[in-house]
PDB file of C-alpha atoms in Angstrom:
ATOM      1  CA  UNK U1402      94.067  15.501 166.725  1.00 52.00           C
ATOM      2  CA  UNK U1403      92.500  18.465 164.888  1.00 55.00           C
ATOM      3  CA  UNK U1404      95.292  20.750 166.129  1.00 60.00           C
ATOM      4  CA  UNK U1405      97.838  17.725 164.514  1.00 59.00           C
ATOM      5  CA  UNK U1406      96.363  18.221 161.420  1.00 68.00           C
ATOM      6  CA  UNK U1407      96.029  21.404 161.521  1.00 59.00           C
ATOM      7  CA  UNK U1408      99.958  21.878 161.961  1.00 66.00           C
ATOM      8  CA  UNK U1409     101.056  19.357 159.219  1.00 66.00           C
ATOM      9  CA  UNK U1410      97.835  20.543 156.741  1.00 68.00           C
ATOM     10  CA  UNK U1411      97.850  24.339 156.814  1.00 73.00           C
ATOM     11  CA  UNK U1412     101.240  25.397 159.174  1.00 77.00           C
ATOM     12  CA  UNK U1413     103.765  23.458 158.062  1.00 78.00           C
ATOM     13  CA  UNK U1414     103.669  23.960 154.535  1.00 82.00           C
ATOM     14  CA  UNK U1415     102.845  27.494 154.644  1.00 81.00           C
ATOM     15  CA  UNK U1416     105.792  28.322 157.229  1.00 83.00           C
ATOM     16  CA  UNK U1417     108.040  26.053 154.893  1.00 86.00           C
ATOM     17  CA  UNK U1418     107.376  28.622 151.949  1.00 89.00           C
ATOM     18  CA  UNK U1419     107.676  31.242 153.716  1.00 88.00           C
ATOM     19  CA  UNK U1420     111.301  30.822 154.863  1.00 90.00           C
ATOM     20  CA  UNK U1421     112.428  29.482 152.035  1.00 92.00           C
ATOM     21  CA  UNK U1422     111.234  32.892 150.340  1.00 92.00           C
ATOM     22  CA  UNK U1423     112.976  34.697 153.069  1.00 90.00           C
ATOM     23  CA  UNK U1424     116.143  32.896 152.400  1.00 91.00           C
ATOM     24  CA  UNK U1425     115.823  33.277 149.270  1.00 93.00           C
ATOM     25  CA  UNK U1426     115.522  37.048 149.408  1.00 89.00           C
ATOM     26  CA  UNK U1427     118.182  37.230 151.885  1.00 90.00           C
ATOM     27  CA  UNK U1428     120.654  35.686 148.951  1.00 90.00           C
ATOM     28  CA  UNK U1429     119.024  37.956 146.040  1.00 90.00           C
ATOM     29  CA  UNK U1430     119.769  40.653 148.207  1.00 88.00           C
ATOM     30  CA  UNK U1431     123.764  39.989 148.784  1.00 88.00           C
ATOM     31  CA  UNK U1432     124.083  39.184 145.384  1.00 88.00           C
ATOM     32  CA  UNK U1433     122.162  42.872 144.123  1.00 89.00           C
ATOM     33  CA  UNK U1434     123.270  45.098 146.844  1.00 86.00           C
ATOM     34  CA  UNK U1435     127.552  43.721 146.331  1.00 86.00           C
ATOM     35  CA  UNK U1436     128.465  45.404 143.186  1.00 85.00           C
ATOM     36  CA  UNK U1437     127.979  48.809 145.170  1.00 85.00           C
ATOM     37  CA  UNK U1438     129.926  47.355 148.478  1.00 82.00           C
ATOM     38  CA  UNK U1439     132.835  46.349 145.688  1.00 83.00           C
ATOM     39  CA  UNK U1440     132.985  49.596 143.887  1.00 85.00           C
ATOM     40  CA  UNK U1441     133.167  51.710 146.985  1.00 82.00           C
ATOM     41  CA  UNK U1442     136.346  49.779 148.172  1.00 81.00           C
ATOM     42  CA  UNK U1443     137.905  49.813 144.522  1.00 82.00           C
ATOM     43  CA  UNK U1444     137.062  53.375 144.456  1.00 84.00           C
ATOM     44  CA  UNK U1445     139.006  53.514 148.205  1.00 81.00           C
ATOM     45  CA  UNK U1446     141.835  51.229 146.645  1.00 78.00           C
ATOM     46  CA  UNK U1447     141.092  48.630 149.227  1.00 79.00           C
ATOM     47  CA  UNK U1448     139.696  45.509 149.295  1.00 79.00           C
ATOM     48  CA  UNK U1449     136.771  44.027 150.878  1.00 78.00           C
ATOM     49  CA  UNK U1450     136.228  40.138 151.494  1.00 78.00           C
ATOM     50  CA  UNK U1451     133.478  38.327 151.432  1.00 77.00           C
ATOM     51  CA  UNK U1452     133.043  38.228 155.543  1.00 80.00           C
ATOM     52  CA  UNK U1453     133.189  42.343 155.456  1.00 79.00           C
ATOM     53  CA  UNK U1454     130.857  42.335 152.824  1.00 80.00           C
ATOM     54  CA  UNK U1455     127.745  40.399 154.072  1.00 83.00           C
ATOM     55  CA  UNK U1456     127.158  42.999 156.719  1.00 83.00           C
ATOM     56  CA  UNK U1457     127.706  45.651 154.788  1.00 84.00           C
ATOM     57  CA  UNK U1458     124.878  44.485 151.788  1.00 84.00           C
ATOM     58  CA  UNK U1459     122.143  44.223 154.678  1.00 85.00           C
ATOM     59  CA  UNK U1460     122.842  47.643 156.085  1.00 81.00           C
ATOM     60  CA  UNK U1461     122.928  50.475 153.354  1.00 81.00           C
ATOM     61  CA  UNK U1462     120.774  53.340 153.135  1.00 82.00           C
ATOM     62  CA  UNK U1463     119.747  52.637 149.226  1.00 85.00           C
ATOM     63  CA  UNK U1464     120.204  49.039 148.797  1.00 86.00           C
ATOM     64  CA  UNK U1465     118.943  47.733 145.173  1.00 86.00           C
ATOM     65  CA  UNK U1466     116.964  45.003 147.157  1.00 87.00           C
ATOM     66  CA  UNK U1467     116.523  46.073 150.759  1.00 89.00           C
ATOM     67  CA  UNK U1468     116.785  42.972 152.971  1.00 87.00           C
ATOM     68  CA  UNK U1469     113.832  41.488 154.744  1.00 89.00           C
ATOM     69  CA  UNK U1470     115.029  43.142 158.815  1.00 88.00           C
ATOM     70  CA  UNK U1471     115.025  46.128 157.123  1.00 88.00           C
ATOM     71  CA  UNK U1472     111.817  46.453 155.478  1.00 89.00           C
ATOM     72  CA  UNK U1473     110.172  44.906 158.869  1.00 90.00           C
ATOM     73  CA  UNK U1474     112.375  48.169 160.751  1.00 88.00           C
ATOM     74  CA  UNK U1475     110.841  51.133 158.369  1.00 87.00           C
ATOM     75  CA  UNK U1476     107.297  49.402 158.628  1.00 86.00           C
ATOM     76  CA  UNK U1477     107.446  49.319 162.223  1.00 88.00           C
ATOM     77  CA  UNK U1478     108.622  52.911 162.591  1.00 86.00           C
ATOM     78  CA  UNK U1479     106.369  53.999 160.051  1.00 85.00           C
ATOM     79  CA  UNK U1480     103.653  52.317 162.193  1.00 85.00           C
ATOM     80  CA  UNK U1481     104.096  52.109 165.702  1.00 85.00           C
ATOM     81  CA  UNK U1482     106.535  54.927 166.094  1.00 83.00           C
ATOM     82  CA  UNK U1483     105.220  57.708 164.052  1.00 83.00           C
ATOM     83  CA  UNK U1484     101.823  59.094 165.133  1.00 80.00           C
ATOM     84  CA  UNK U1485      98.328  58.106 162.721  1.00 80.00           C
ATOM     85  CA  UNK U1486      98.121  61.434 161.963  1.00 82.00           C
ATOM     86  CA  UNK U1487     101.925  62.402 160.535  1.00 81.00           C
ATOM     87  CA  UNK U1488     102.043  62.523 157.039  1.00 80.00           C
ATOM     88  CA  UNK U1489     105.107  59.902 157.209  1.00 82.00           C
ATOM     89  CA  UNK U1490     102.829  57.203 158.926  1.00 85.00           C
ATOM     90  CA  UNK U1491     101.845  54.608 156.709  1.00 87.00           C
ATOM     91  CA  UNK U1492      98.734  53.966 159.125  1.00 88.00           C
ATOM     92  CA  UNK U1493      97.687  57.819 157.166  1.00 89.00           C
ATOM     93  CA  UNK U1494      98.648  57.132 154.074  1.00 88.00           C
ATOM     94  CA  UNK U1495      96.990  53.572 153.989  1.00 89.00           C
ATOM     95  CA  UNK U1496      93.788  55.299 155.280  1.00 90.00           C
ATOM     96  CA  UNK U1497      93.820  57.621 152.529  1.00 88.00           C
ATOM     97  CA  UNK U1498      94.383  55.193 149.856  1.00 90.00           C
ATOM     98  CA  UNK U1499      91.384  52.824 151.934  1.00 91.00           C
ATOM     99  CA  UNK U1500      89.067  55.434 151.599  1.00 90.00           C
ATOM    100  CA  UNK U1501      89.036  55.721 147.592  1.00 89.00           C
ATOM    101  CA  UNK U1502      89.344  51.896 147.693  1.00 92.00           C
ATOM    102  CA  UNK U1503      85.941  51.275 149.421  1.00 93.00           C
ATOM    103  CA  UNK U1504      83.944  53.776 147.657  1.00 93.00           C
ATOM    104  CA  UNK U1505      85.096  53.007 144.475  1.00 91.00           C
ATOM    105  CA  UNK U1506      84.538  49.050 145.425  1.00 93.00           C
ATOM    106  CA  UNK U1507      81.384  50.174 146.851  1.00 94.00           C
ATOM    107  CA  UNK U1508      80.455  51.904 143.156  1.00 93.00           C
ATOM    108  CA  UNK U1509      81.935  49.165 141.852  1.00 93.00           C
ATOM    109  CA  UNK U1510      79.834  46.630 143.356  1.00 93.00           C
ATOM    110  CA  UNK U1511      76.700  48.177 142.715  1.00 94.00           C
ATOM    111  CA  UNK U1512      77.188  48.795 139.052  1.00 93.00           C
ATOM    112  CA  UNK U1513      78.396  45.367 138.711  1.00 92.00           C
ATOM    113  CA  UNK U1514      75.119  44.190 139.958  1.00 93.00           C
ATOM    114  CA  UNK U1515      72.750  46.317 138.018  1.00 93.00           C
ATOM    115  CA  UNK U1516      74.651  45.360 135.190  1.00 91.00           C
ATOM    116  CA  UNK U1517      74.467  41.806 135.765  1.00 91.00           C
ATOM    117  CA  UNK U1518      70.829  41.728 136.331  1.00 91.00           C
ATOM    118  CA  UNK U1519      70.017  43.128 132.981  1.00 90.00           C
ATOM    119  CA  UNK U1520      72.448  41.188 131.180  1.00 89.00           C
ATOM    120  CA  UNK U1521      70.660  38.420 132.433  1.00 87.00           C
ATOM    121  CA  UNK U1522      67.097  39.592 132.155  1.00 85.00           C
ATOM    122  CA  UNK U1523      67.468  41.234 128.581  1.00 84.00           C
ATOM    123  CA  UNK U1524      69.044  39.118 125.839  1.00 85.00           C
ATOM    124  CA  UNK U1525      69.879  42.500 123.794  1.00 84.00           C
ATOM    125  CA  UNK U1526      72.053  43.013 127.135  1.00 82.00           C
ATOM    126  CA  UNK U1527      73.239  40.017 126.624  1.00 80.00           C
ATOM    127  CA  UNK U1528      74.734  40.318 123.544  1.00 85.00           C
ATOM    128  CA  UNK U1529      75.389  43.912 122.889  1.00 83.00           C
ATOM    129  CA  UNK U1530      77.090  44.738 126.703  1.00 83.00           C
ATOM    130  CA  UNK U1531      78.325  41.801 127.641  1.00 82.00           C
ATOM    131  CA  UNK U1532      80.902  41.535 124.887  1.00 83.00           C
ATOM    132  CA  UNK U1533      81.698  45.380 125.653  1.00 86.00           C
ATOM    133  CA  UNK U1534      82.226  44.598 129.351  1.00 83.00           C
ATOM    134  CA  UNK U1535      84.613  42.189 128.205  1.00 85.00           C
ATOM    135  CA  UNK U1536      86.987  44.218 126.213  1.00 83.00           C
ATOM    136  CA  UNK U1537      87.025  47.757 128.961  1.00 80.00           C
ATOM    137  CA  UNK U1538      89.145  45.295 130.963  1.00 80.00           C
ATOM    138  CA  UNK U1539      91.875  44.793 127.950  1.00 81.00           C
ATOM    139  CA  UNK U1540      92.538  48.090 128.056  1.00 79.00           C
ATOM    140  CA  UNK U1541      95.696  48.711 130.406  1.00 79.00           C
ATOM    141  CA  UNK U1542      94.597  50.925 133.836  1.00 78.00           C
ATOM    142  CA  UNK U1543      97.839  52.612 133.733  1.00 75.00           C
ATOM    143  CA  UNK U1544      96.864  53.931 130.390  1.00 76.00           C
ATOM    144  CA  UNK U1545      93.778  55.416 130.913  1.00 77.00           C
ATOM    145  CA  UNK U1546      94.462  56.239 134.522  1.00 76.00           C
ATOM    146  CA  UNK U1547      96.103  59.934 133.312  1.00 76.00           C
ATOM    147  CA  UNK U1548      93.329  60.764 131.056  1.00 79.00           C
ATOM    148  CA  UNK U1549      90.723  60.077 133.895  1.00 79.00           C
ATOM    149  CA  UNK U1550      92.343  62.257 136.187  1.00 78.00           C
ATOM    150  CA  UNK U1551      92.964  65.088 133.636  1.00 77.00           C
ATOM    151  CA  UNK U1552      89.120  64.943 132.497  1.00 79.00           C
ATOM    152  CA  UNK U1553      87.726  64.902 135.737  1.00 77.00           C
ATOM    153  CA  UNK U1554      89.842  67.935 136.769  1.00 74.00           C
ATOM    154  CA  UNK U1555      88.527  69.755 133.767  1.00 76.00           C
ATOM    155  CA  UNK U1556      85.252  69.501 134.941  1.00 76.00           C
ATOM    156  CA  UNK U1557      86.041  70.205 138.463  1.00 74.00           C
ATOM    157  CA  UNK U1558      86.561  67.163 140.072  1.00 70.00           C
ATOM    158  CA  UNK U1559      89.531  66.185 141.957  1.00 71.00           C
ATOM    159  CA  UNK U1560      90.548  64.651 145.365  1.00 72.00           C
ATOM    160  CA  UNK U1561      88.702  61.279 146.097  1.00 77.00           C
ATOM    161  CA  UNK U1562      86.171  60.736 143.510  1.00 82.00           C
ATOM    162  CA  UNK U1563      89.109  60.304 140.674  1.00 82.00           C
ATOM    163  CA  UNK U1564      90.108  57.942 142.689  1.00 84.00           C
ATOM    164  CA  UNK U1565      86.939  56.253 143.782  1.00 85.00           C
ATOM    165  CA  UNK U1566      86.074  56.049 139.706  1.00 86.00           C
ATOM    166  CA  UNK U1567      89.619  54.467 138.739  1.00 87.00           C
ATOM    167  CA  UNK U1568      88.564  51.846 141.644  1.00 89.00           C
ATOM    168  CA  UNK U1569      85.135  51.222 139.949  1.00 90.00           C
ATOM    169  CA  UNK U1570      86.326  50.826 136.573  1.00 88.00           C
ATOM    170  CA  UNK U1571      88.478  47.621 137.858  1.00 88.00           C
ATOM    171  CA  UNK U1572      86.379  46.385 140.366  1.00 90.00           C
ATOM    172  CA  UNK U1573      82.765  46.004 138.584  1.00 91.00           C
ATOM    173  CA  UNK U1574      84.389  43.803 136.181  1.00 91.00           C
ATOM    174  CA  UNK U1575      84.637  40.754 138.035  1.00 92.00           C
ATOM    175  CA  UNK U1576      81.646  41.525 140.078  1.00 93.00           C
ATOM    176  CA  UNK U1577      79.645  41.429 136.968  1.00 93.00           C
ATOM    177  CA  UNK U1578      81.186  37.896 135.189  1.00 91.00           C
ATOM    178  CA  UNK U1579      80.517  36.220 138.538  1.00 92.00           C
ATOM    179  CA  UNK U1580      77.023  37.559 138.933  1.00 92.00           C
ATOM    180  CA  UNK U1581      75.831  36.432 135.554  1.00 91.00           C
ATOM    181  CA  UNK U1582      77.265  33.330 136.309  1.00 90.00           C
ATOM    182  CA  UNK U1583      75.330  32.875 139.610  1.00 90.00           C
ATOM    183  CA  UNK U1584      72.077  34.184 138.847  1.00 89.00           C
ATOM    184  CA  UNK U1585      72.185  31.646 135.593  1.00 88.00           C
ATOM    185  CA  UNK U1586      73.362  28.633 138.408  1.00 86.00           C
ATOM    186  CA  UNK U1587      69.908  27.249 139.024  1.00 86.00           C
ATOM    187  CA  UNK U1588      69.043  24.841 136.777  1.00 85.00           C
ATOM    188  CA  UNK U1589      66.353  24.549 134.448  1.00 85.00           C
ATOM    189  CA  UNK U1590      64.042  22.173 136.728  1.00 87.00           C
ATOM    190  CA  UNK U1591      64.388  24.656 139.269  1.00 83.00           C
ATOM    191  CA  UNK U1592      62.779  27.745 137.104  1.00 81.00           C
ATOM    192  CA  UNK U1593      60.446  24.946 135.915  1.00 82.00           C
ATOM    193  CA  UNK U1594      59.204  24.371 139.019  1.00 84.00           C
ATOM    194  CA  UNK U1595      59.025  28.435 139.976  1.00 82.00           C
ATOM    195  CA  UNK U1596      56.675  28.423 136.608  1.00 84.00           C
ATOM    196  CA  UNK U1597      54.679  25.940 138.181  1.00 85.00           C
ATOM    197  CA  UNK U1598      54.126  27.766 141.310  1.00 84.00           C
ATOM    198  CA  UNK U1599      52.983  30.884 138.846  1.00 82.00           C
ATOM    199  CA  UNK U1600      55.601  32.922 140.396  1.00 81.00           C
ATOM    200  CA  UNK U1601      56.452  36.371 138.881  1.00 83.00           C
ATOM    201  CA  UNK U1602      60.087  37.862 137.679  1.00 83.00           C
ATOM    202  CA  UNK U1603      60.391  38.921 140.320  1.00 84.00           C
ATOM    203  CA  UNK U1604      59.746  36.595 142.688  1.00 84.00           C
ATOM    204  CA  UNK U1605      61.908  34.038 140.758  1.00 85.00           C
ATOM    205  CA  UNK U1606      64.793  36.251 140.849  1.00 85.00           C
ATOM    206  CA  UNK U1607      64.165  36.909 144.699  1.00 87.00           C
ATOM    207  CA  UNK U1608      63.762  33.412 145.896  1.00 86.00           C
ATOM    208  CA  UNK U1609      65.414  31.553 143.237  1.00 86.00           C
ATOM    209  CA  UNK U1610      68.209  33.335 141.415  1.00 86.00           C
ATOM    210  CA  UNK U1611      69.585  35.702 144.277  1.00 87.00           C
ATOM    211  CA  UNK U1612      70.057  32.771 146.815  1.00 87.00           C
ATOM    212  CA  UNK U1613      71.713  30.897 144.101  1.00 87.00           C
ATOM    213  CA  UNK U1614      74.152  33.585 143.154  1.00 88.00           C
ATOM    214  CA  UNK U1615      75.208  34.390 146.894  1.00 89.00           C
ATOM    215  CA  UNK U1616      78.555  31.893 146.395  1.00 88.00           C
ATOM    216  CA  UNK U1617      79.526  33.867 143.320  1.00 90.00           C
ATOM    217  CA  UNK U1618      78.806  37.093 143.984  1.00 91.00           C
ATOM    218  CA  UNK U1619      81.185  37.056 147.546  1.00 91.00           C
ATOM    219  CA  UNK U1620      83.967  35.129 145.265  1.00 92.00           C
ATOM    220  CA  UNK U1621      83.542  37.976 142.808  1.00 93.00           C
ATOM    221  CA  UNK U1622      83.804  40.609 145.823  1.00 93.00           C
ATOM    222  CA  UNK U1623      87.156  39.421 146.844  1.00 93.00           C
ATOM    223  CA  UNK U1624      88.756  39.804 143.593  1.00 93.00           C
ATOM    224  CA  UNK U1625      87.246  43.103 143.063  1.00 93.00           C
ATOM    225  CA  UNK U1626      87.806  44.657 146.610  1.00 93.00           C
ATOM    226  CA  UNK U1627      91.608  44.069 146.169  1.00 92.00           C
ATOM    227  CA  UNK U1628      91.756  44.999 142.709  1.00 92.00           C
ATOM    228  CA  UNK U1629      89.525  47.867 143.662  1.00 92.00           C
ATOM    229  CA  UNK U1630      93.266  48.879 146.198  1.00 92.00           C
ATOM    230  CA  UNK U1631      95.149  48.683 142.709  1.00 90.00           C
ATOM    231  CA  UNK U1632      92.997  50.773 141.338  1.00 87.00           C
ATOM    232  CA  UNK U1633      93.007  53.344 143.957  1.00 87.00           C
ATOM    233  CA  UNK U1634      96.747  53.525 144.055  1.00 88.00           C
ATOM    234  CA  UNK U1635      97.437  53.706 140.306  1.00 86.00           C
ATOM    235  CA  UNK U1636      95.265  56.701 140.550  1.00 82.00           C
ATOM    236  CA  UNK U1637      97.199  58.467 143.121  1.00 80.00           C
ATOM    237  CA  UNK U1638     100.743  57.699 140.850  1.00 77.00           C
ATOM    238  CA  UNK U1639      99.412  60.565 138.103  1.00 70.00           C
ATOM    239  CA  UNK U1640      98.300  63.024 140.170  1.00 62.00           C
ATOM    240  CA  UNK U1641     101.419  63.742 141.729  1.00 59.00           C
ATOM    241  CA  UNK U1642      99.551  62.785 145.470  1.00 63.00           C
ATOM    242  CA  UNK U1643     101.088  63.896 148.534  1.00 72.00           C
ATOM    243  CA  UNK U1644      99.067  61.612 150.468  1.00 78.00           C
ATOM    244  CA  UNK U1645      98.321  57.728 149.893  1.00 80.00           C
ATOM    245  CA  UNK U1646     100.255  54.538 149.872  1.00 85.00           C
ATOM    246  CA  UNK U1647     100.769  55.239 145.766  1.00 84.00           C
ATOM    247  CA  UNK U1648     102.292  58.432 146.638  1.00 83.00           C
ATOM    248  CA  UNK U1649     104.622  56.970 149.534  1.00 86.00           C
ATOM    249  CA  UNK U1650     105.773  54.886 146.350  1.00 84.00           C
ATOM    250  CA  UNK U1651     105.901  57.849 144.080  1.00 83.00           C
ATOM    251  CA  UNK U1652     108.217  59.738 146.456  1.00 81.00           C
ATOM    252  CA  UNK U1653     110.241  56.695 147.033  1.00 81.00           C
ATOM    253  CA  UNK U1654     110.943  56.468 142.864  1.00 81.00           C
ATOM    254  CA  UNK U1655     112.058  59.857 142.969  1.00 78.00           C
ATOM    255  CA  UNK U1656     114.447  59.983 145.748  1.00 78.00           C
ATOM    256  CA  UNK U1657     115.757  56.326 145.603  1.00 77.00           C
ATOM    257  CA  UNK U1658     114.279  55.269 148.728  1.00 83.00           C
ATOM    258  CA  UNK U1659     113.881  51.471 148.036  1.00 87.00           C
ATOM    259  CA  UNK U1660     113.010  50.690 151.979  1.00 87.00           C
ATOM    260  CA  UNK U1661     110.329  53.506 151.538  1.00 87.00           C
ATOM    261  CA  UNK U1662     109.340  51.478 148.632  1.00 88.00           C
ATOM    262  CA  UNK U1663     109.139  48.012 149.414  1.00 91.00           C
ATOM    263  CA  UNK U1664     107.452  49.022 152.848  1.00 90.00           C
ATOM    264  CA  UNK U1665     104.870  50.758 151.259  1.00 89.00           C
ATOM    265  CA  UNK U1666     104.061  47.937 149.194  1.00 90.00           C
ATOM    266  CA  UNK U1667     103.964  45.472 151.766  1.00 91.00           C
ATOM    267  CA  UNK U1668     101.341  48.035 154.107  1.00 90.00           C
ATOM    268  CA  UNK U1669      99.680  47.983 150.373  1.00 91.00           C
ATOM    269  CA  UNK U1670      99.653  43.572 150.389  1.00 91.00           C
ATOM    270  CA  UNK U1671      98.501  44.045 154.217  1.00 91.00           C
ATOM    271  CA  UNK U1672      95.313  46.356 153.491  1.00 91.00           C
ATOM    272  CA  UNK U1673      94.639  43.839 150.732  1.00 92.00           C
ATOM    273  CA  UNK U1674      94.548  40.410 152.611  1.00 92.00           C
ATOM    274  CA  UNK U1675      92.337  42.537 155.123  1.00 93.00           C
ATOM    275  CA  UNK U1676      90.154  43.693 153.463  1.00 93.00           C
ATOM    276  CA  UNK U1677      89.486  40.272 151.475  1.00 93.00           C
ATOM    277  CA  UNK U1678      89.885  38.488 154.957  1.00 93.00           C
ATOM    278  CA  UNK U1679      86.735  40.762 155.932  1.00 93.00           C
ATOM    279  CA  UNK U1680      84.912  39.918 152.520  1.00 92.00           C
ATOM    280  CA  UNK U1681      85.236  35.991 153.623  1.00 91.00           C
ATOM    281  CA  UNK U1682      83.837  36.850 156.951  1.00 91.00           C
ATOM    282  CA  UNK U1683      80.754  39.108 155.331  1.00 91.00           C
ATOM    283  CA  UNK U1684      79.894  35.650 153.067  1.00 89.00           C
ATOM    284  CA  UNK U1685      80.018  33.157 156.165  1.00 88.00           C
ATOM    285  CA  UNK U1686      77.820  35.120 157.949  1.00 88.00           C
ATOM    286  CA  UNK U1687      75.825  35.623 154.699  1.00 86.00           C
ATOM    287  CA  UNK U1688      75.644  31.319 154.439  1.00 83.00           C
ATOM    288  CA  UNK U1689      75.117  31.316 157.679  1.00 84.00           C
ATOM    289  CA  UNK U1690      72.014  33.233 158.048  1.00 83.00           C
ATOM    290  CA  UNK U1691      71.007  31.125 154.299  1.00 78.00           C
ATOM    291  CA  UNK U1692      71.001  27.745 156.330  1.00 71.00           C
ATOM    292  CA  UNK U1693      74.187  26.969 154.960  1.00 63.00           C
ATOM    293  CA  UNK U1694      75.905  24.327 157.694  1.00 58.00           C
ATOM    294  CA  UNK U1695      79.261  25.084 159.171  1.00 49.00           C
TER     295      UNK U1695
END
């Protein structure tokens, strides 16, 4: 019964999207890749029907939209066939693009805490940072990204931590709107009853507000770990990067190498749902060890 349901609740319409996305792409990609396939047989002075030109749309070496077989070919032999270490794996490149990711989500994190704490603890917080907080985000990353690197590599820093820093600045933003959210959750008969007990700050934030905020704050850390990825490969596109998934995508601009492209972007989606599939496992195990029930 439960694997019944679990076909016609969760499967079913999931696999029903999905290939009517793929079919979908499949058509978007006859109708963008054609014009070439037409002009190269006007330019021949022959023509091409309609039966010689489906083939031809899914097979060419710089197709405006590459079709779905072929993006699943160059991420499999950028994979599987091509060793971890090769600077054409995308196994490398994702691992050097994962490695500014978690620090800077790591930074991220932290400063989204500390933040969140004395927003909530300090009304002057409250109402001077919190509105400043607020507005850093409307300012567009790939904007600031250039001037981040260039100033850093004034003052001597390059490599990872530009990186990392680009992460941070995206990811502590939703860590700290859904901490000051959850560590304001419990409800005023709740603190009452913590004054009642005499407790300190300290102990009410420790045994009141923290618990309460757990929810929120693993909510906030799967926005921010993915956006923390963004972050880390819009700060590889400026630096001219010979190494990271936003350099694979930089050197497939240049040349025109829209497989390279569209390959590297679906490693980048892949990383992503990973690393938020291993945030959702963190806060179950988190609830878990809380009481929470299955």
């Amino acid at each position: 019964m439960e694997k019944e349901s679990f076909i016609l609740d969760r499967l079913l319409p999931v696999g029903t999207v999905v290939v009517a996305l793929v079919a979908l792409w499949y058509v978007a990609a006859v109708f963008l890749n054609a014009p070439f396939e037409r002009d190269t047989a006007a330019r021949n002075g022959t023509t091409i029907t309609f039966a010689e030109l489906l083939p031809k749309t899914m097979a060419q070496q710089r197709p405006v939209l590459p079709a779905p077989h072929q993006v699943i070919a160059e991420l499999w032999d950028t994979t599987v066939n091509k060793a971890v270490t090769s600077k054409r794996s995308l196994v490398y490149h994702a691992w050097v693009t994962l490695s500014a990711t978690l620090l800077g989500f790591a930074m991220g994190t932290v400063l989204g805490i500390l933040l969140a704490i004395g927003i909530v603890h300090n009304r002057a917080m409250d109402r001077s940072l919190m509105p400043w907080v607020i507005a850093s985000q409307t300012i567009p990353i790939l904007a600031i990204a250039p001037m981040i690197i260039v100033v850093l590599n004034a003052v001597g820093l390059s490599g990872l931590m530009p990186k990392a820093l680009i992460s941070t600045y995206l990811s502590f933003f939703p860590v700290v709107v859904g901490m000051v959210k959850g560590l304001r959750s419990p409800e005023q008969i709740q603190l009452d009853l913590m004054h009642t007990y005499n407790a300190s700050s300290a102990q009410t934030f420790w045994k009141l507000r923290w618990p309460s905020s757990m929810p929120y704050l693993f909510t906030s850390l799967k926005v921010a770990i993915a956006i923390s990825l963004v972050g880390a490969i819009v700060g590889e596109l400026p630096t001219g990067a010979v190494a990271g998934l936003g350099a694979r995508l930089l050197a497939g601009s240049y040349y025109g190498q829209t497989v390279q492209i569209w390959a590297a972007l679906f490693m980048a989606a892949a990383v992503a749902a990973l690393l938020v599939i291993v945030v959702g496992i963190a806060h179950s195990a988190v609830l878990r060890r809380m009481g929470a029930r299955a």
